[in-house]
Amino acid sequence: MVTQKDIAREAGLSQAAVSLALRNSSEVSSATIKRVRSAARRLGYQPDPLVSALMAQRHRGTAHAFRAKIAFLHAFPRREEWKESAYAAGCFTGARRAAADRGYVCEPVWLREPGISSARLSGILWTQHFQGLLFAPLPVDFPHLAIEWKKFALLSLDYSLAQPRVSRVVDDHAFGIERVLHEISRRGYRRPGLVLRASQDVRTHHSRLGVFLVHRRLRPDWADVPPLILPEDRWDDGLFTAWLDREKPDVVLTEEDRLPVAVRTRGVRVPADLGIAFFHKEHPTRTLSGLQVDSAAVGAAAVTNLTRMIETNERGEARVPTTTLVQAFTWHDGRTLRRPISP
């Protein structure tokens, strides 16, 4: 990144003179301003807008502190629907709290706003002092966004954003399902079956499916029950019923909160006839056996990373994307699995 010190060296001037010239100050001559700007162009200098705003405010003598913004970008079908998703709402709560602790403002931004193209949205975000973009989980088929990525620090909360290449902060899906597999093993199950949606499999980068298949291979005492991958982004009672009758699992690993009702309406007793273990519970109920993910901790960790990126001027597509895994969940014994028979 080119700094004012580099420009001063190139132009043969002091750093103070360069700073004044870049602000078009009357304290330096027009020739000096021209000289500095010419050197800046040659070096490809791009001012940090956050620093520029802070300096402009300082020179205006503004009383209140400038607060840069972070956009929590989502694409739910309805503008406020993200609030109905416990995971998305939790991520936002954690993100907003962590942002406030660091002097930032985090605001939700809807990507489906009528009449606002993504190119126009890019300009709106920029003029309203948004410095960082935090992407909530998007539909896997969401169209490409024509945003000027180089202006913003970028971070995603899952793997659904294909382009541009960005770093991510996600809950540790592999570690979580390993905990669930450990719990069903403690309870003596031998025919575990996995049910998940294809879209969720993509959003988690196949980590849950992969860990499940590996564990099943490593357990010769476990039956080879093929996973049920629901092709549409919705529950399908017919596909599930056919799979259940055909494969006869003794426990199902899932995140589908409709599944307990679906099996009970068929006369299946839970957990006497069939166990159900949740690797992600959307709602904080203790009656369901499984993991409650602390999505607020995920959102907070994401903003911690994103503010660092803003303050070190890491903008645009990541040259080397990184993924931070957050292990923040609680196991609930619930009442949909039988009691453990081993420690």
PDB file of C-alpha atoms in Angstrom, residues 10-300:
ATOM      1  CA  GLU A  10       9.073  10.538  -4.617  1.00  0.00           C
ATOM      2  CA  ALA A  11       8.325  14.275  -4.723  1.00  0.00           C
ATOM      3  CA  GLY A  12      11.310  15.344  -2.607  1.00  0.00           C
ATOM      4  CA  LEU A  13       9.109  17.046  -0.027  1.00  0.00           C
ATOM      5  CA  SER A  14       8.291  16.662   3.636  1.00  0.00           C
ATOM      6  CA  GLN A  15       5.437  14.409   4.699  1.00  0.00           C
ATOM      7  CA  ALA A  16       3.707  17.437   6.230  1.00  0.00           C
ATOM      8  CA  ALA A  17       3.798  19.239   2.880  1.00  0.00           C
ATOM      9  CA  VAL A  18       2.366  16.172   1.144  1.00  0.00           C
ATOM     10  CA  SER A  19      -0.475  15.942   3.674  1.00  0.00           C
ATOM     11  CA  LEU A  20      -1.354  19.611   3.136  1.00  0.00           C
ATOM     12  CA  ALA A  21      -1.159  19.304  -0.648  1.00  0.00           C
ATOM     13  CA  LEU A  22      -3.463  16.274  -0.753  1.00  0.00           C
ATOM     14  CA  ARG A  23      -6.059  18.327   1.156  1.00  0.00           C
ATOM     15  CA  ASN A  24      -5.656  21.262  -1.248  1.00  0.00           C
ATOM     16  CA  SER A  25      -4.571  23.421   1.678  1.00  0.00           C
ATOM     17  CA  SER A  26      -3.883  27.120   1.088  1.00  0.00           C
ATOM     18  CA  GLU A  27      -0.756  26.713   3.216  1.00  0.00           C
ATOM     19  CA  VAL A  28       1.127  25.284   0.207  1.00  0.00           C
ATOM     20  CA  SER A  29       1.469  26.646  -3.308  1.00  0.00           C
ATOM     21  CA  SER A  30      -0.518  25.415  -6.288  1.00  0.00           C
ATOM     22  CA  ALA A  31       2.763  24.238  -7.816  1.00  0.00           C
ATOM     23  CA  THR A  32       3.411  22.060  -4.776  1.00  0.00           C
ATOM     24  CA  ILE A  33      -0.103  20.630  -4.943  1.00  0.00           C
ATOM     25  CA  LYS A  34       0.385  19.799  -8.605  1.00  0.00           C
ATOM     26  CA  ARG A  35       3.780  18.232  -7.876  1.00  0.00           C
ATOM     27  CA  VAL A  36       2.379  16.073  -5.078  1.00  0.00           C
ATOM     28  CA  ARG A  37      -0.636  14.924  -7.036  1.00  0.00           C
ATOM     29  CA  SER A  38       1.551  14.002  -9.998  1.00  0.00           C
ATOM     30  CA  ALA A  39       3.764  11.879  -7.726  1.00  0.00           C
ATOM     31  CA  ALA A  40       0.693  10.278  -6.147  1.00  0.00           C
ATOM     32  CA  ARG A  41      -0.655   9.283  -9.572  1.00  0.00           C
ATOM     33  CA  ARG A  42       2.658   7.770 -10.608  1.00  0.00           C
ATOM     34  CA  LEU A  43       2.753   5.645  -7.471  1.00  0.00           C
ATOM     35  CA  GLY A  44      -0.908   4.634  -7.683  1.00  0.00           C
ATOM     36  CA  TYR A  45      -1.765   6.212  -4.317  1.00  0.00           C
ATOM     37  CA  GLN A  46      -5.326   5.711  -3.042  1.00  0.00           C
ATOM     38  CA  PRO A  47      -6.293   7.579   0.131  1.00  0.00           C
ATOM     39  CA  ASP A  48      -7.957   5.619   2.944  1.00  0.00           C
ATOM     40  CA  PRO A  49     -11.506   7.066   3.055  1.00  0.00           C
ATOM     41  CA  LEU A  50     -11.838   6.330   6.763  1.00  0.00           C
ATOM     42  CA  VAL A  51      -8.711   8.313   7.592  1.00  0.00           C
ATOM     43  CA  SER A  52      -9.764  11.080   5.200  1.00  0.00           C
ATOM     44  CA  ALA A  53     -13.144  11.381   6.898  1.00  0.00           C
ATOM     45  CA  LEU A  54     -11.562  11.451  10.332  1.00  0.00           C
ATOM     46  CA  MET A  55      -9.101  14.156   9.307  1.00  0.00           C
ATOM     47  CA  ALA A  56     -11.794  16.233   7.620  1.00  0.00           C
ATOM     48  CA  GLN A  57     -13.888  16.071  10.773  1.00  0.00           C
ATOM     49  CA  ARG A  58     -10.898  17.019  12.903  1.00  0.00           C
ATOM     50  CA  HIS A  59     -10.221  20.113  10.831  1.00  0.00           C
ATOM     51  CA  ARG A  60     -13.911  21.092  10.923  1.00  0.00           C
ATOM     52  CA  GLY A  61     -13.849  20.849  14.725  1.00  0.00           C
ATOM     53  CA  THR A  62     -16.862  18.491  14.772  1.00  0.00           C
ATOM     54  CA  ALA A  63     -17.814  17.613  18.338  1.00  0.00           C
ATOM     55  CA  HIS A  64     -19.080  14.044  17.910  1.00  0.00           C
ATOM     56  CA  ALA A  65     -16.876  11.108  16.969  1.00  0.00           C
ATOM     57  CA  PHE A  66     -16.949   9.808  13.405  1.00  0.00           C
ATOM     58  CA  ARG A  67     -18.185   6.238  13.218  1.00  0.00           C
ATOM     59  CA  ALA A  68     -17.560   4.156  10.106  1.00  0.00           C
ATOM     60  CA  LYS A  69     -20.232   1.655   9.121  1.00  0.00           C
ATOM     61  CA  ILE A  70     -20.372  -2.064   8.460  1.00  0.00           C
ATOM     62  CA  ALA A  71     -23.166  -3.397   6.228  1.00  0.00           C
ATOM     63  CA  PHE A  72     -24.795  -6.690   7.200  1.00  0.00           C
ATOM     64  CA  LEU A  73     -25.849  -7.769   3.694  1.00  0.00           C
ATOM     65  CA  HIS A  74     -28.679 -10.278   3.358  1.00  0.00           C
ATOM     66  CA  ALA A  75     -30.968 -11.534   0.587  1.00  0.00           C
ATOM     67  CA  PHE A  76     -33.991 -13.029   2.363  1.00  0.00           C
ATOM     68  CA  PRO A  77     -37.180 -12.843   0.263  1.00  0.00           C
ATOM     69  CA  ARG A  78     -38.604 -10.140   2.556  1.00  0.00           C
ATOM     70  CA  ARG A  79     -36.717  -7.141   3.918  1.00  0.00           C
ATOM     71  CA  GLU A  80     -37.201  -8.042   7.589  1.00  0.00           C
ATOM     72  CA  GLU A  81     -37.244 -11.825   7.186  1.00  0.00           C
ATOM     73  CA  TRP A  82     -33.680 -12.156   8.435  1.00  0.00           C
ATOM     74  CA  LYS A  83     -35.021 -11.416  11.916  1.00  0.00           C
ATOM     75  CA  GLU A  84     -37.029 -14.663  11.744  1.00  0.00           C
ATOM     76  CA  SER A  85     -33.864 -16.716  11.244  1.00  0.00           C
ATOM     77  CA  ALA A  86     -32.358 -17.400  14.656  1.00  0.00           C
ATOM     78  CA  TYR A  87     -28.930 -17.903  13.082  1.00  0.00           C
ATOM     79  CA  ALA A  88     -28.916 -14.713  10.990  1.00  0.00           C
ATOM     80  CA  ALA A  89     -30.443 -12.641  13.783  1.00  0.00           C
ATOM     81  CA  GLY A  90     -27.891 -13.994  16.245  1.00  0.00           C
ATOM     82  CA  CYS A  91     -25.008 -13.219  13.896  1.00  0.00           C
ATOM     83  CA  PHE A  92     -26.282  -9.664  13.497  1.00  0.00           C
ATOM     84  CA  THR A  93     -26.690  -9.191  17.254  1.00  0.00           C
ATOM     85  CA  GLY A  94     -23.115 -10.311  17.880  1.00  0.00           C
ATOM     86  CA  ALA A  95     -21.801  -8.282  14.946  1.00  0.00           C
ATOM     87  CA  ARG A  96     -23.559  -5.097  16.048  1.00  0.00           C
ATOM     88  CA  ARG A  97     -22.353  -5.448  19.647  1.00  0.00           C
ATOM     89  CA  ALA A  98     -18.744  -6.085  18.595  1.00  0.00           C
ATOM     90  CA  ALA A  99     -18.891  -3.199  16.114  1.00  0.00           C
ATOM     91  CA  ALA A 100     -20.147  -0.774  18.772  1.00  0.00           C
ATOM     92  CA  ASP A 101     -17.361  -1.859  21.117  1.00  0.00           C
ATOM     93  CA  ARG A 102     -14.875  -0.791  18.437  1.00  0.00           C
ATOM     94  CA  GLY A 103     -16.555   2.500  17.509  1.00  0.00           C
ATOM     95  CA  TYR A 104     -18.372   1.244  14.392  1.00  0.00           C
ATOM     96  CA  VAL A 105     -22.020   1.029  13.407  1.00  0.00           C
ATOM     97  CA  CYS A 106     -23.403  -2.208  11.932  1.00  0.00           C
ATOM     98  CA  GLU A 107     -26.618  -1.906   9.910  1.00  0.00           C
ATOM     99  CA  PRO A 108     -28.666  -4.487   7.946  1.00  0.00           C
ATOM    100  CA  VAL A 109     -28.808  -3.905   4.182  1.00  0.00           C
ATOM    101  CA  TRP A 110     -31.270  -5.795   1.957  1.00  0.00           C
ATOM    102  CA  LEU A 111     -29.868  -6.936  -1.398  1.00  0.00           C
ATOM    103  CA  ARG A 112     -33.340  -7.231  -3.003  1.00  0.00           C
ATOM    104  CA  GLU A 113     -34.394  -3.589  -2.588  1.00  0.00           C
ATOM    105  CA  PRO A 114     -36.798  -2.807  -5.507  1.00  0.00           C
ATOM    106  CA  GLY A 115     -35.297  -0.512  -8.121  1.00  0.00           C
ATOM    107  CA  ILE A 116     -31.800  -0.675  -6.620  1.00  0.00           C
ATOM    108  CA  SER A 117     -29.298  -2.563  -8.752  1.00  0.00           C
ATOM    109  CA  SER A 118     -26.188  -3.928  -7.081  1.00  0.00           C
ATOM    110  CA  ALA A 119     -24.116  -1.346  -9.019  1.00  0.00           C
ATOM    111  CA  ARG A 120     -26.234   1.473  -7.634  1.00  0.00           C
ATOM    112  CA  LEU A 121     -26.152  -0.070  -4.172  1.00  0.00           C
ATOM    113  CA  SER A 122     -22.375  -0.003  -4.336  1.00  0.00           C
ATOM    114  CA  GLY A 123     -22.456   3.781  -4.769  1.00  0.00           C
ATOM    115  CA  ILE A 124     -24.986   4.202  -1.973  1.00  0.00           C
ATOM    116  CA  LEU A 125     -22.901   2.193   0.441  1.00  0.00           C
ATOM    117  CA  TRP A 126     -19.820   4.212  -0.403  1.00  0.00           C
ATOM    118  CA  THR A 127     -21.413   7.625  -0.025  1.00  0.00           C
ATOM    119  CA  GLN A 128     -22.954   6.588   3.309  1.00  0.00           C
ATOM    120  CA  HIS A 129     -19.521   5.756   4.765  1.00  0.00           C
ATOM    121  CA  PHE A 130     -19.792   1.964   4.769  1.00  0.00           C
ATOM    122  CA  GLN A 131     -16.260   0.600   4.980  1.00  0.00           C
ATOM    123  CA  GLY A 132     -16.908  -3.104   5.480  1.00  0.00           C
ATOM    124  CA  LEU A 133     -19.377  -5.591   3.972  1.00  0.00           C
ATOM    125  CA  LEU A 134     -20.398  -8.608   6.041  1.00  0.00           C
ATOM    126  CA  PHE A 135     -22.351 -11.157   3.994  1.00  0.00           C
ATOM    127  CA  ALA A 136     -25.018 -13.186   5.763  1.00  0.00           C
ATOM    128  CA  PRO A 137     -25.702 -16.639   4.241  1.00  0.00           C
ATOM    129  CA  LEU A 138     -27.061 -16.107   0.711  1.00  0.00           C
ATOM    130  CA  PRO A 139     -29.157 -18.342  -1.551  1.00  0.00           C
ATOM    131  CA  VAL A 140     -26.705 -20.557  -3.407  1.00  0.00           C
ATOM    132  CA  ASP A 141     -28.161 -19.421  -6.747  1.00  0.00           C
ATOM    133  CA  PHE A 142     -28.126 -15.697  -5.911  1.00  0.00           C
ATOM    134  CA  PRO A 143     -27.008 -13.666  -8.973  1.00  0.00           C
ATOM    135  CA  HIS A 144     -23.602 -12.036  -9.253  1.00  0.00           C
ATOM    136  CA  LEU A 145     -23.302  -8.700  -7.489  1.00  0.00           C
ATOM    137  CA  ALA A 146     -21.852  -5.759  -9.480  1.00  0.00           C
ATOM    138  CA  ILE A 147     -20.306  -4.055  -6.469  1.00  0.00           C
ATOM    139  CA  GLU A 148     -17.011  -2.147  -6.607  1.00  0.00           C
ATOM    140  CA  TRP A 149     -15.322  -4.628  -4.321  1.00  0.00           C
ATOM    141  CA  LYS A 150     -12.012  -2.754  -4.160  1.00  0.00           C
ATOM    142  CA  LYS A 151     -13.626  -0.009  -2.082  1.00  0.00           C
ATOM    143  CA  PHE A 152     -14.667  -2.254   0.799  1.00  0.00           C
ATOM    144  CA  ALA A 153     -13.302  -4.739   3.305  1.00  0.00           C
ATOM    145  CA  LEU A 154     -15.164  -8.011   2.663  1.00  0.00           C
ATOM    146  CA  LEU A 155     -16.096 -10.984   4.825  1.00  0.00           C
ATOM    147  CA  SER A 156     -18.672 -13.787   4.526  1.00  0.00           C
ATOM    148  CA  LEU A 157     -20.478 -15.826   7.180  1.00  0.00           C
ATOM    149  CA  ASP A 158     -20.627 -18.973   5.023  1.00  0.00           C
ATOM    150  CA  TYR A 159     -19.501 -20.455   1.685  1.00  0.00           C
ATOM    151  CA  SER A 160     -22.435 -19.332  -0.486  1.00  0.00           C
ATOM    152  CA  LEU A 161     -20.694 -16.249  -1.953  1.00  0.00           C
ATOM    153  CA  ALA A 162     -18.843 -17.696  -4.935  1.00  0.00           C
ATOM    154  CA  GLN A 163     -17.422 -14.415  -6.269  1.00  0.00           C
ATOM    155  CA  PRO A 164     -15.397 -12.498  -5.351  1.00  0.00           C
ATOM    156  CA  ARG A 165     -12.970 -14.559  -3.316  1.00  0.00           C
ATOM    157  CA  VAL A 166     -13.337 -13.447   0.281  1.00  0.00           C
ATOM    158  CA  SER A 167     -12.285 -14.585   3.722  1.00  0.00           C
ATOM    159  CA  ARG A 168     -14.890 -16.153   5.985  1.00  0.00           C
ATOM    160  CA  VAL A 169     -15.862 -16.625   9.597  1.00  0.00           C
ATOM    161  CA  VAL A 170     -18.142 -19.643  10.122  1.00  0.00           C
ATOM    162  CA  ASP A 171     -19.227 -21.917  12.925  1.00  0.00           C
ATOM    163  CA  ASP A 172     -17.171 -25.110  12.870  1.00  0.00           C
ATOM    164  CA  HIS A 173     -19.590 -27.478  11.129  1.00  0.00           C
ATOM    165  CA  ALA A 174     -17.172 -30.415  11.104  1.00  0.00           C
ATOM    166  CA  PHE A 175     -16.360 -30.125  14.805  1.00  0.00           C
ATOM    167  CA  GLY A 176     -20.057 -29.817  15.597  1.00  0.00           C
ATOM    168  CA  ILE A 177     -21.205 -32.924  13.762  1.00  0.00           C
ATOM    169  CA  GLU A 178     -18.315 -34.853  15.286  1.00  0.00           C
ATOM    170  CA  ARG A 179     -19.805 -34.031  18.685  1.00  0.00           C
ATOM    171  CA  VAL A 180     -23.208 -35.293  17.524  1.00  0.00           C
ATOM    172  CA  LEU A 181     -21.678 -38.524  16.207  1.00  0.00           C
ATOM    173  CA  HIS A 182     -19.950 -39.008  19.546  1.00  0.00           C
ATOM    174  CA  GLU A 183     -23.265 -38.593  21.368  1.00  0.00           C
ATOM    175  CA  ILE A 184     -25.133 -41.137  19.229  1.00  0.00           C
ATOM    176  CA  SER A 185     -22.259 -43.589  19.638  1.00  0.00           C
ATOM    177  CA  ARG A 186     -22.521 -43.229  23.426  1.00  0.00           C
ATOM    178  CA  ARG A 187     -26.178 -44.203  23.129  1.00  0.00           C
ATOM    179  CA  GLY A 188     -25.537 -47.411  21.195  1.00  0.00           C
ATOM    180  CA  TYR A 189     -27.066 -46.486  17.818  1.00  0.00           C
ATOM    181  CA  ARG A 190     -25.876 -48.582  14.877  1.00  0.00           C
ATOM    182  CA  ARG A 191     -27.855 -47.377  11.850  1.00  0.00           C
ATOM    183  CA  PRO A 192     -27.269 -43.597  11.752  1.00  0.00           C
ATOM    184  CA  GLY A 193     -28.787 -41.733   8.820  1.00  0.00           C
ATOM    185  CA  LEU A 194     -28.122 -38.151   7.708  1.00  0.00           C
ATOM    186  CA  VAL A 195     -30.815 -35.812   6.322  1.00  0.00           C
ATOM    187  CA  LEU A 196     -29.892 -32.384   4.977  1.00  0.00           C
ATOM    188  CA  ARG A 197     -30.751 -30.037   2.135  1.00  0.00           C
ATOM    189  CA  ALA A 198     -28.475 -29.743  -0.886  1.00  0.00           C
ATOM    190  CA  SER A 199     -28.338 -25.963  -0.429  1.00  0.00           C
ATOM    191  CA  GLN A 200     -27.154 -26.337   3.169  1.00  0.00           C
ATOM    192  CA  ASP A 201     -24.568 -28.860   2.041  1.00  0.00           C
ATOM    193  CA  VAL A 202     -23.162 -26.220  -0.339  1.00  0.00           C
ATOM    194  CA  ARG A 203     -23.282 -23.469   2.306  1.00  0.00           C
ATOM    195  CA  THR A 204     -21.252 -25.644   4.678  1.00  0.00           C
ATOM    196  CA  HIS A 205     -18.759 -26.667   1.981  1.00  0.00           C
ATOM    197  CA  HIS A 206     -19.841 -30.325   2.371  1.00  0.00           C
ATOM    198  CA  SER A 207     -18.141 -30.449   5.783  1.00  0.00           C
ATOM    199  CA  ARG A 208     -20.995 -32.160   7.644  1.00  0.00           C
ATOM    200  CA  LEU A 209     -21.584 -34.688   4.894  1.00  0.00           C
ATOM    201  CA  GLY A 210     -17.863 -35.408   4.600  1.00  0.00           C
ATOM    202  CA  VAL A 211     -17.346 -35.956   8.324  1.00  0.00           C
ATOM    203  CA  PHE A 212     -20.415 -38.195   8.511  1.00  0.00           C
ATOM    204  CA  LEU A 213     -19.223 -40.401   5.644  1.00  0.00           C
ATOM    205  CA  VAL A 214     -15.704 -40.684   7.064  1.00  0.00           C
ATOM    206  CA  HIS A 215     -16.946 -41.626  10.536  1.00  0.00           C
ATOM    207  CA  ARG A 216     -19.289 -44.219   9.088  1.00  0.00           C
ATOM    208  CA  ARG A 217     -16.390 -45.757   7.156  1.00  0.00           C
ATOM    209  CA  LEU A 218     -14.290 -45.869  10.330  1.00  0.00           C
ATOM    210  CA  ARG A 219     -17.034 -47.667  12.242  1.00  0.00           C
ATOM    211  CA  PRO A 220     -17.463 -51.194  10.809  1.00  0.00           C
ATOM    212  CA  ASP A 221     -20.231 -51.821  13.356  1.00  0.00           C
ATOM    213  CA  TRP A 222     -22.348 -49.069  11.765  1.00  0.00           C
ATOM    214  CA  ALA A 223     -24.699 -49.932   8.888  1.00  0.00           C
ATOM    215  CA  ASP A 224     -24.158 -48.275   5.513  1.00  0.00           C
ATOM    216  CA  VAL A 225     -27.269 -46.053   5.437  1.00  0.00           C
ATOM    217  CA  PRO A 226     -27.135 -43.670   2.417  1.00  0.00           C
ATOM    218  CA  PRO A 227     -27.667 -40.005   3.381  1.00  0.00           C
ATOM    219  CA  LEU A 228     -30.841 -38.264   2.213  1.00  0.00           C
ATOM    220  CA  ILE A 229     -29.896 -35.047   0.392  1.00  0.00           C
ATOM    221  CA  LEU A 230     -33.064 -33.047  -0.266  1.00  0.00           C
ATOM    222  CA  PRO A 231     -32.669 -31.491  -3.746  1.00  0.00           C
ATOM    223  CA  GLU A 232     -34.825 -28.424  -3.137  1.00  0.00           C
ATOM    224  CA  ASP A 233     -34.303 -25.728  -0.528  1.00  0.00           C
ATOM    225  CA  ARG A 234     -37.332 -26.947   1.424  1.00  0.00           C
ATOM    226  CA  TRP A 235     -38.592 -29.904   3.422  1.00  0.00           C
ATOM    227  CA  ASP A 236     -40.006 -32.778   1.356  1.00  0.00           C
ATOM    228  CA  ASP A 237     -42.160 -35.147   3.413  1.00  0.00           C
ATOM    229  CA  GLY A 238     -42.582 -37.625   0.552  1.00  0.00           C
ATOM    230  CA  LEU A 239     -38.859 -38.062  -0.063  1.00  0.00           C
ATOM    231  CA  PHE A 240     -38.172 -38.391   3.638  1.00  0.00           C
ATOM    232  CA  THR A 241     -40.914 -40.983   4.210  1.00  0.00           C
ATOM    233  CA  ALA A 242     -39.715 -43.106   1.297  1.00  0.00           C
ATOM    234  CA  TRP A 243     -36.123 -42.945   2.554  1.00  0.00           C
ATOM    235  CA  LEU A 244     -37.159 -43.809   6.112  1.00  0.00           C
ATOM    236  CA  ASP A 245     -39.157 -46.861   4.992  1.00  0.00           C
ATOM    237  CA  ARG A 246     -36.400 -48.040   2.670  1.00  0.00           C
ATOM    238  CA  GLU A 247     -33.281 -47.507   4.809  1.00  0.00           C
ATOM    239  CA  LYS A 248     -34.724 -47.988   8.318  1.00  0.00           C
ATOM    240  CA  PRO A 249     -32.202 -45.917  10.306  1.00  0.00           C
ATOM    241  CA  ASP A 250     -32.336 -46.144  14.091  1.00  0.00           C
ATOM    242  CA  VAL A 251     -31.267 -42.482  14.503  1.00  0.00           C
ATOM    243  CA  VAL A 252     -31.428 -39.492  12.175  1.00  0.00           C
ATOM    244  CA  LEU A 253     -28.962 -36.589  12.200  1.00  0.00           C
ATOM    245  CA  THR A 254     -30.524 -33.415  10.817  1.00  0.00           C
ATOM    246  CA  GLU A 255     -31.333 -29.734  11.287  1.00  0.00           C
ATOM    247  CA  GLU A 256     -34.920 -30.076  10.014  1.00  0.00           C
ATOM    248  CA  ASP A 257     -37.226 -29.003  12.838  1.00  0.00           C
ATOM    249  CA  ARG A 258     -40.199 -30.550  10.992  1.00  0.00           C
ATOM    250  CA  LEU A 259     -38.756 -34.026  11.219  1.00  0.00           C
ATOM    251  CA  PRO A 260     -40.039 -34.961  14.725  1.00  0.00           C
ATOM    252  CA  VAL A 261     -43.626 -34.159  13.707  1.00  0.00           C
ATOM    253  CA  ALA A 262     -43.199 -36.010  10.393  1.00  0.00           C
ATOM    254  CA  VAL A 263     -42.198 -39.269  12.105  1.00  0.00           C
ATOM    255  CA  ARG A 264     -44.754 -39.042  14.911  1.00  0.00           C
ATOM    256  CA  THR A 265     -47.629 -38.600  12.455  1.00  0.00           C
ATOM    257  CA  ARG A 266     -46.611 -41.969  11.014  1.00  0.00           C
ATOM    258  CA  GLY A 267     -46.861 -43.623  14.429  1.00  0.00           C
ATOM    259  CA  VAL A 268     -43.099 -43.748  15.020  1.00  0.00           C
ATOM    260  CA  ARG A 269     -42.199 -43.264  18.684  1.00  0.00           C
ATOM    261  CA  VAL A 270     -39.309 -40.881  19.471  1.00  0.00           C
ATOM    262  CA  PRO A 271     -36.903 -41.957  20.873  1.00  0.00           C
ATOM    263  CA  ALA A 272     -38.204 -45.512  21.522  1.00  0.00           C
ATOM    264  CA  ASP A 273     -38.385 -46.431  17.810  1.00  0.00           C
ATOM    265  CA  LEU A 274     -36.205 -43.730  16.268  1.00  0.00           C
ATOM    266  CA  GLY A 275     -33.699 -41.269  17.685  1.00  0.00           C
ATOM    267  CA  ILE A 276     -33.318 -37.726  16.313  1.00  0.00           C
ATOM    268  CA  ALA A 277     -30.125 -35.697  16.820  1.00  0.00           C
ATOM    269  CA  PHE A 278     -29.780 -32.103  15.640  1.00  0.00           C
ATOM    270  CA  PHE A 279     -26.398 -30.821  14.461  1.00  0.00           C
ATOM    271  CA  HIS A 280     -27.941 -27.341  14.359  1.00  0.00           C
ATOM    272  CA  LYS A 281     -31.064 -26.283  16.242  1.00  0.00           C
ATOM    273  CA  GLU A 282     -32.697 -23.189  14.802  1.00  0.00           C
ATOM    274  CA  HIS A 283     -34.577 -22.417  17.999  1.00  0.00           C
ATOM    275  CA  PRO A 284     -33.280 -22.616  21.586  1.00  0.00           C
ATOM    276  CA  THR A 285     -35.445 -25.467  22.836  1.00  0.00           C
ATOM    277  CA  ARG A 286     -34.096 -28.050  25.261  1.00  0.00           C
ATOM    278  CA  THR A 287     -36.636 -30.724  24.281  1.00  0.00           C
ATOM    279  CA  LEU A 288     -34.696 -31.543  21.094  1.00  0.00           C
ATOM    280  CA  SER A 289     -31.413 -33.419  21.474  1.00  0.00           C
ATOM    281  CA  GLY A 290     -28.528 -31.704  19.738  1.00  0.00           C
ATOM    282  CA  LEU A 291     -26.356 -28.646  19.323  1.00  0.00           C
ATOM    283  CA  GLN A 292     -27.368 -25.041  19.945  1.00  0.00           C
ATOM    284  CA  VAL A 293     -24.940 -22.871  17.979  1.00  0.00           C
ATOM    285  CA  ASP A 294     -24.049 -19.503  19.514  1.00  0.00           C
ATOM    286  CA  SER A 295     -24.427 -17.476  16.322  1.00  0.00           C
ATOM    287  CA  ALA A 296     -23.834 -14.211  18.229  1.00  0.00           C
ATOM    288  CA  ALA A 297     -20.295 -15.436  18.933  1.00  0.00           C
ATOM    289  CA  VAL A 298     -19.847 -16.100  15.197  1.00  0.00           C
ATOM    290  CA  GLY A 299     -21.031 -12.585  14.311  1.00  0.00           C
ATOM    291  CA  ALA A 300     -18.777 -11.021  16.937  1.00  0.00           C
TER     292      ALA A 300
END
